[in-house]
Short mmCIF file of N, CA and C in Angstrom, two decimals:
data_model
loop_
_atom_site.label_atom_id
_atom_site.label_comp_id
_atom_site.label_asym_id
_atom_site.label_seq_id
_atom_site.Cartn_x
_atom_site.Cartn_y
_atom_site.Cartn_z
N MET A 5 -10.96 9.00 -24.36
CA MET A 5 -12.00 8.55 -25.26
C MET A 5 -13.18 7.99 -24.46
N ALA A 6 -12.88 7.23 -23.40
CA ALA A 6 -13.95 6.64 -22.60
C ALA A 6 -14.75 7.72 -21.89
N ALA A 7 -14.10 8.78 -21.43
CA ALA A 7 -14.82 9.86 -20.76
C ALA A 7 -15.77 10.55 -21.72
N VAL A 8 -15.33 10.78 -22.93
CA VAL A 8 -16.19 11.41 -23.93
C VAL A 8 -17.35 10.49 -24.27
N TRP A 9 -17.07 9.20 -24.47
CA TRP A 9 -18.13 8.25 -24.80
C TRP A 9 -19.13 8.13 -23.65
N GLY A 10 -18.66 8.12 -22.42
CA GLY A 10 -19.56 8.06 -21.28
C GLY A 10 -20.43 9.29 -21.16
N TRP A 11 -19.87 10.45 -21.49
CA TRP A 11 -20.63 11.69 -21.45
C TRP A 11 -21.69 11.70 -22.55
N ILE A 12 -21.32 11.25 -23.76
CA ILE A 12 -22.27 11.23 -24.87
C ILE A 12 -23.39 10.23 -24.60
N SER A 13 -23.03 9.05 -24.11
CA SER A 13 -24.03 8.00 -23.91
C SER A 13 -24.76 8.12 -22.57
N GLN A 14 -24.40 9.11 -21.75
CA GLN A 14 -25.01 9.32 -20.44
C GLN A 14 -24.84 8.11 -19.52
N SER A 15 -23.71 7.41 -19.64
CA SER A 15 -23.42 6.25 -18.80
C SER A 15 -22.44 6.67 -17.71
N GLN A 16 -22.91 6.66 -16.47
CA GLN A 16 -22.06 7.08 -15.36
C GLN A 16 -20.88 6.12 -15.14
N ALA A 17 -21.08 4.84 -15.41
CA ALA A 17 -20.01 3.86 -15.21
C ALA A 17 -18.88 4.09 -16.21
N ILE A 18 -19.23 4.31 -17.47
CA ILE A 18 -18.21 4.54 -18.49
C ILE A 18 -17.53 5.88 -18.26
N LEU A 19 -18.31 6.87 -17.86
CA LEU A 19 -17.74 8.19 -17.57
C LEU A 19 -16.75 8.12 -16.41
N LEU A 20 -17.12 7.43 -15.34
CA LEU A 20 -16.22 7.28 -14.19
C LEU A 20 -14.94 6.55 -14.59
N ASP A 21 -15.08 5.50 -15.39
CA ASP A 21 -13.90 4.76 -15.84
C ASP A 21 -13.00 5.63 -16.69
N GLY A 22 -13.58 6.42 -17.57
CA GLY A 22 -12.79 7.30 -18.41
C GLY A 22 -12.07 8.39 -17.64
N VAL A 23 -12.79 8.99 -16.68
CA VAL A 23 -12.17 10.04 -15.87
C VAL A 23 -11.09 9.44 -14.98
N TYR A 24 -11.34 8.25 -14.43
CA TYR A 24 -10.33 7.59 -13.61
C TYR A 24 -9.07 7.29 -14.43
N ALA A 25 -9.25 6.82 -15.67
CA ALA A 25 -8.10 6.54 -16.53
C ALA A 25 -7.33 7.82 -16.85
N LEU A 26 -8.05 8.92 -17.07
CA LEU A 26 -7.40 10.20 -17.35
C LEU A 26 -6.62 10.69 -16.13
N ILE A 27 -7.22 10.58 -14.96
CA ILE A 27 -6.52 10.98 -13.73
C ILE A 27 -5.29 10.11 -13.51
N ALA A 28 -5.42 8.81 -13.74
CA ALA A 28 -4.28 7.90 -13.56
C ALA A 28 -3.16 8.25 -14.53
N MET A 29 -3.50 8.62 -15.76
CA MET A 29 -2.48 9.00 -16.73
C MET A 29 -1.74 10.27 -16.30
N ILE A 30 -2.50 11.25 -15.81
CA ILE A 30 -1.88 12.50 -15.35
C ILE A 30 -0.99 12.24 -14.13
N LEU A 31 -1.46 11.42 -13.19
CA LEU A 31 -0.66 11.14 -12.00
C LEU A 31 0.59 10.32 -12.32
N THR A 32 0.49 9.44 -13.31
CA THR A 32 1.68 8.69 -13.74
C THR A 32 2.71 9.63 -14.36
N TRP A 33 2.23 10.56 -15.20
CA TRP A 33 3.16 11.53 -15.78
C TRP A 33 3.81 12.36 -14.68
N LEU A 34 3.01 12.78 -13.69
CA LEU A 34 3.56 13.57 -12.58
C LEU A 34 4.60 12.78 -11.80
N SER A 35 4.35 11.50 -11.57
CA SER A 35 5.31 10.66 -10.85
C SER A 35 6.62 10.53 -11.62
N LEU A 36 6.52 10.30 -12.92
CA LEU A 36 7.75 10.20 -13.72
C LEU A 36 8.51 11.51 -13.74
N ARG A 37 7.80 12.61 -13.83
CA ARG A 37 8.46 13.93 -13.84
C ARG A 37 9.18 14.18 -12.51
N VAL A 38 8.51 13.88 -11.40
CA VAL A 38 9.12 14.12 -10.09
C VAL A 38 10.28 13.17 -9.86
N SER A 39 10.20 11.94 -10.34
CA SER A 39 11.33 11.02 -10.16
C SER A 39 12.56 11.51 -10.92
N ARG A 40 12.35 12.10 -12.09
CA ARG A 40 13.50 12.67 -12.82
C ARG A 40 14.08 13.87 -12.09
N ILE A 41 13.20 14.69 -11.52
CA ILE A 41 13.68 15.85 -10.77
C ILE A 41 14.43 15.40 -9.52
N ALA A 42 13.92 14.37 -8.84
CA ALA A 42 14.55 13.88 -7.62
C ALA A 42 15.92 13.26 -7.89
N GLU A 43 16.11 12.67 -9.08
CA GLU A 43 17.40 12.08 -9.43
C GLU A 43 18.46 13.11 -9.76
N SER A 44 18.06 14.34 -10.01
CA SER A 44 19.02 15.35 -10.45
C SER A 44 20.04 15.73 -9.39
N GLY A 45 19.72 15.49 -8.13
CA GLY A 45 20.68 15.77 -7.07
C GLY A 45 20.53 17.17 -6.52
N PRO A 46 21.42 17.55 -5.60
CA PRO A 46 21.32 18.86 -4.97
C PRO A 46 21.64 20.00 -5.95
N THR A 47 20.98 21.11 -5.73
CA THR A 47 21.22 22.33 -6.51
C THR A 47 21.42 23.48 -5.54
N ALA A 48 21.66 24.66 -6.07
CA ALA A 48 21.82 25.83 -5.21
C ALA A 48 20.52 26.16 -4.49
N ARG A 49 19.42 25.95 -5.17
CA ARG A 49 18.13 26.23 -4.56
C ARG A 49 17.72 25.15 -3.56
N PHE A 50 18.05 23.89 -3.88
CA PHE A 50 17.74 22.74 -3.01
C PHE A 50 19.04 22.05 -2.63
N PRO A 51 19.75 22.55 -1.59
CA PRO A 51 21.04 21.97 -1.24
C PRO A 51 20.96 20.54 -0.72
N PHE A 52 19.81 20.10 -0.24
CA PHE A 52 19.66 18.73 0.25
C PHE A 52 18.96 17.82 -0.76
N GLY A 53 18.75 18.32 -1.96
CA GLY A 53 18.11 17.53 -3.01
C GLY A 53 16.59 17.72 -3.02
N THR A 54 15.98 17.07 -3.97
CA THR A 54 14.52 17.22 -4.13
C THR A 54 13.80 15.90 -3.89
N GLN A 55 14.39 15.01 -3.12
CA GLN A 55 13.76 13.72 -2.86
C GLN A 55 12.48 13.87 -2.03
N ALA A 56 12.31 14.98 -1.35
CA ALA A 56 11.11 15.20 -0.53
C ALA A 56 9.87 15.39 -1.40
N LEU A 57 10.05 15.62 -2.68
CA LEU A 57 8.89 15.76 -3.57
C LEU A 57 8.18 14.42 -3.79
N THR A 58 8.90 13.33 -3.68
CA THR A 58 8.31 12.01 -3.94
C THR A 58 7.15 11.71 -2.98
N PRO A 59 7.29 11.88 -1.66
CA PRO A 59 6.14 11.64 -0.78
C PRO A 59 4.98 12.60 -1.04
N VAL A 60 5.27 13.81 -1.48
CA VAL A 60 4.21 14.77 -1.79
C VAL A 60 3.37 14.26 -2.95
N VAL A 61 4.04 13.74 -3.98
CA VAL A 61 3.32 13.20 -5.14
C VAL A 61 2.52 11.97 -4.75
N ILE A 62 3.06 11.13 -3.89
CA ILE A 62 2.33 9.95 -3.42
C ILE A 62 1.10 10.39 -2.63
N ALA A 63 1.21 11.44 -1.84
CA ALA A 63 0.05 11.96 -1.10
C ALA A 63 -1.00 12.50 -2.07
N VAL A 64 -0.57 13.18 -3.11
CA VAL A 64 -1.51 13.70 -4.12
C VAL A 64 -2.23 12.53 -4.81
N GLN A 65 -1.50 11.46 -5.11
CA GLN A 65 -2.12 10.28 -5.71
C GLN A 65 -3.16 9.67 -4.76
N GLY A 66 -2.83 9.59 -3.49
CA GLY A 66 -3.76 9.04 -2.51
C GLY A 66 -5.02 9.88 -2.39
N VAL A 67 -4.86 11.20 -2.39
CA VAL A 67 -6.03 12.09 -2.31
C VAL A 67 -6.89 11.95 -3.56
N ALA A 68 -6.27 11.83 -4.73
CA ALA A 68 -7.02 11.67 -5.97
C ALA A 68 -7.79 10.36 -5.98
N LEU A 69 -7.16 9.29 -5.52
CA LEU A 69 -7.86 8.00 -5.45
C LEU A 69 -8.99 8.02 -4.43
N LEU A 70 -8.76 8.66 -3.30
CA LEU A 70 -9.80 8.78 -2.28
C LEU A 70 -10.97 9.62 -2.79
N ALA A 71 -10.69 10.69 -3.50
CA ALA A 71 -11.75 11.52 -4.07
C ALA A 71 -12.55 10.74 -5.10
N THR A 72 -11.88 9.92 -5.90
CA THR A 72 -12.59 9.09 -6.88
C THR A 72 -13.48 8.08 -6.18
N LEU A 73 -12.99 7.48 -5.11
CA LEU A 73 -13.78 6.53 -4.33
C LEU A 73 -15.01 7.19 -3.71
N VAL A 74 -14.82 8.37 -3.14
CA VAL A 74 -15.94 9.09 -2.52
C VAL A 74 -16.97 9.47 -3.57
N TYR A 75 -16.51 9.93 -4.74
CA TYR A 75 -17.44 10.28 -5.81
C TYR A 75 -18.22 9.05 -6.28
N ALA A 76 -17.55 7.94 -6.47
CA ALA A 76 -18.23 6.72 -6.93
C ALA A 76 -19.25 6.24 -5.90
N ALA A 77 -18.90 6.29 -4.63
CA ALA A 77 -19.83 5.86 -3.59
C ALA A 77 -21.03 6.81 -3.51
N ALA A 78 -20.79 8.11 -3.59
CA ALA A 78 -21.89 9.07 -3.54
C ALA A 78 -22.81 8.92 -4.75
N GLU A 79 -22.23 8.68 -5.91
CA GLU A 79 -23.04 8.49 -7.11
C GLU A 79 -23.86 7.21 -7.02
N ALA A 80 -23.28 6.15 -6.47
CA ALA A 80 -24.02 4.90 -6.30
C ALA A 80 -25.18 5.08 -5.33
N ILE A 81 -24.95 5.79 -4.24
CA ILE A 81 -26.02 6.05 -3.29
C ILE A 81 -27.11 6.91 -3.92
N ARG A 82 -26.71 7.90 -4.71
CA ARG A 82 -27.68 8.76 -5.38
C ARG A 82 -28.57 7.97 -6.32
N VAL A 83 -28.01 7.00 -7.01
CA VAL A 83 -28.78 6.20 -7.96
C VAL A 83 -29.68 5.20 -7.22
N ILE A 84 -29.18 4.61 -6.15
CA ILE A 84 -29.93 3.57 -5.44
C ILE A 84 -31.00 4.17 -4.53
N TRP A 85 -30.80 5.36 -4.00
CA TRP A 85 -31.64 5.93 -2.95
C TRP A 85 -33.13 6.03 -3.30
N PRO A 86 -33.53 6.46 -4.49
CA PRO A 86 -34.98 6.59 -4.74
C PRO A 86 -35.75 5.28 -4.61
N GLY A 87 -35.13 4.15 -4.82
CA GLY A 87 -35.79 2.88 -4.66
C GLY A 87 -36.57 2.42 -5.87
N GLU A 88 -36.62 3.23 -6.90
CA GLU A 88 -37.32 2.85 -8.11
C GLU A 88 -36.32 2.32 -9.13
N PRO A 89 -36.63 1.25 -9.78
CA PRO A 89 -35.71 0.77 -10.80
C PRO A 89 -35.73 1.71 -12.01
N THR A 90 -34.57 2.00 -12.53
CA THR A 90 -34.50 2.85 -13.71
C THR A 90 -34.79 2.06 -14.97
N LEU A 91 -34.56 0.76 -14.91
CA LEU A 91 -34.88 -0.12 -16.02
C LEU A 91 -35.99 -1.05 -15.59
N ARG A 92 -36.95 -1.20 -16.41
CA ARG A 92 -38.06 -2.09 -16.09
C ARG A 92 -37.90 -3.37 -16.90
N PRO A 93 -38.07 -4.52 -16.25
CA PRO A 93 -37.92 -5.77 -16.98
C PRO A 93 -39.06 -5.96 -17.98
N ALA A 94 -38.77 -6.71 -19.01
CA ALA A 94 -39.80 -7.00 -20.01
C ALA A 94 -40.83 -7.95 -19.41
N ARG A 95 -42.05 -7.86 -19.89
CA ARG A 95 -43.10 -8.76 -19.41
C ARG A 95 -42.91 -10.12 -20.06
N TRP A 96 -43.04 -11.13 -19.27
CA TRP A 96 -42.94 -12.48 -19.81
C TRP A 96 -44.07 -13.32 -19.28
N PRO A 97 -44.81 -13.99 -20.02
CA PRO A 97 -44.78 -14.05 -21.49
C PRO A 97 -45.35 -12.76 -22.06
N PRO A 98 -44.92 -12.40 -23.25
CA PRO A 98 -45.41 -11.16 -23.85
C PRO A 98 -46.92 -11.24 -24.09
N THR A 99 -47.58 -10.10 -23.96
CA THR A 99 -49.03 -10.08 -24.14
C THR A 99 -49.41 -10.25 -25.61
N GLU A 100 -48.58 -9.78 -26.48
CA GLU A 100 -48.83 -9.93 -27.91
C GLU A 100 -47.61 -10.59 -28.54
N LEU A 101 -47.86 -11.56 -29.34
CA LEU A 101 -46.77 -12.16 -30.07
C LEU A 101 -46.50 -11.32 -31.31
N SER A 102 -45.27 -11.06 -31.53
CA SER A 102 -44.93 -10.25 -32.69
C SER A 102 -44.38 -11.14 -33.80
N VAL A 103 -45.09 -12.24 -34.05
CA VAL A 103 -44.68 -13.16 -35.12
C VAL A 103 -45.33 -12.66 -36.41
N PRO A 104 -44.52 -12.43 -37.42
CA PRO A 104 -45.11 -11.95 -38.67
C PRO A 104 -46.00 -13.02 -39.29
N SER A 105 -47.12 -12.60 -39.77
CA SER A 105 -48.01 -13.56 -40.43
C SER A 105 -47.83 -13.43 -41.94
N TYR A 106 -47.64 -14.54 -42.58
CA TYR A 106 -47.44 -14.56 -44.02
C TYR A 106 -48.74 -15.04 -44.67
N GLN A 107 -49.40 -14.21 -45.39
CA GLN A 107 -50.67 -14.58 -46.02
C GLN A 107 -50.56 -14.60 -47.51
#
């Protein structure tokens, strides 16, 4: 939901948070699936068991987190690099008072 909202609202921070949450959910599901497979024990195809899949999944999680970090850093540099503020502060004091006059 956050990824969709970030995409609709054009907010890079919300989009990154939503995509990160989606990636974390997928990696958690993958970890649970591999842990169940690893508990099953040796089979004819894997006579020594499937416990070696656990470090592979941990490596995949590390690569996904590193990719997210690199993307966030690159996006931050892309936004900061031009040197122009994307939001301009309001002028204070305002040049015109917008107080309604009751006549």
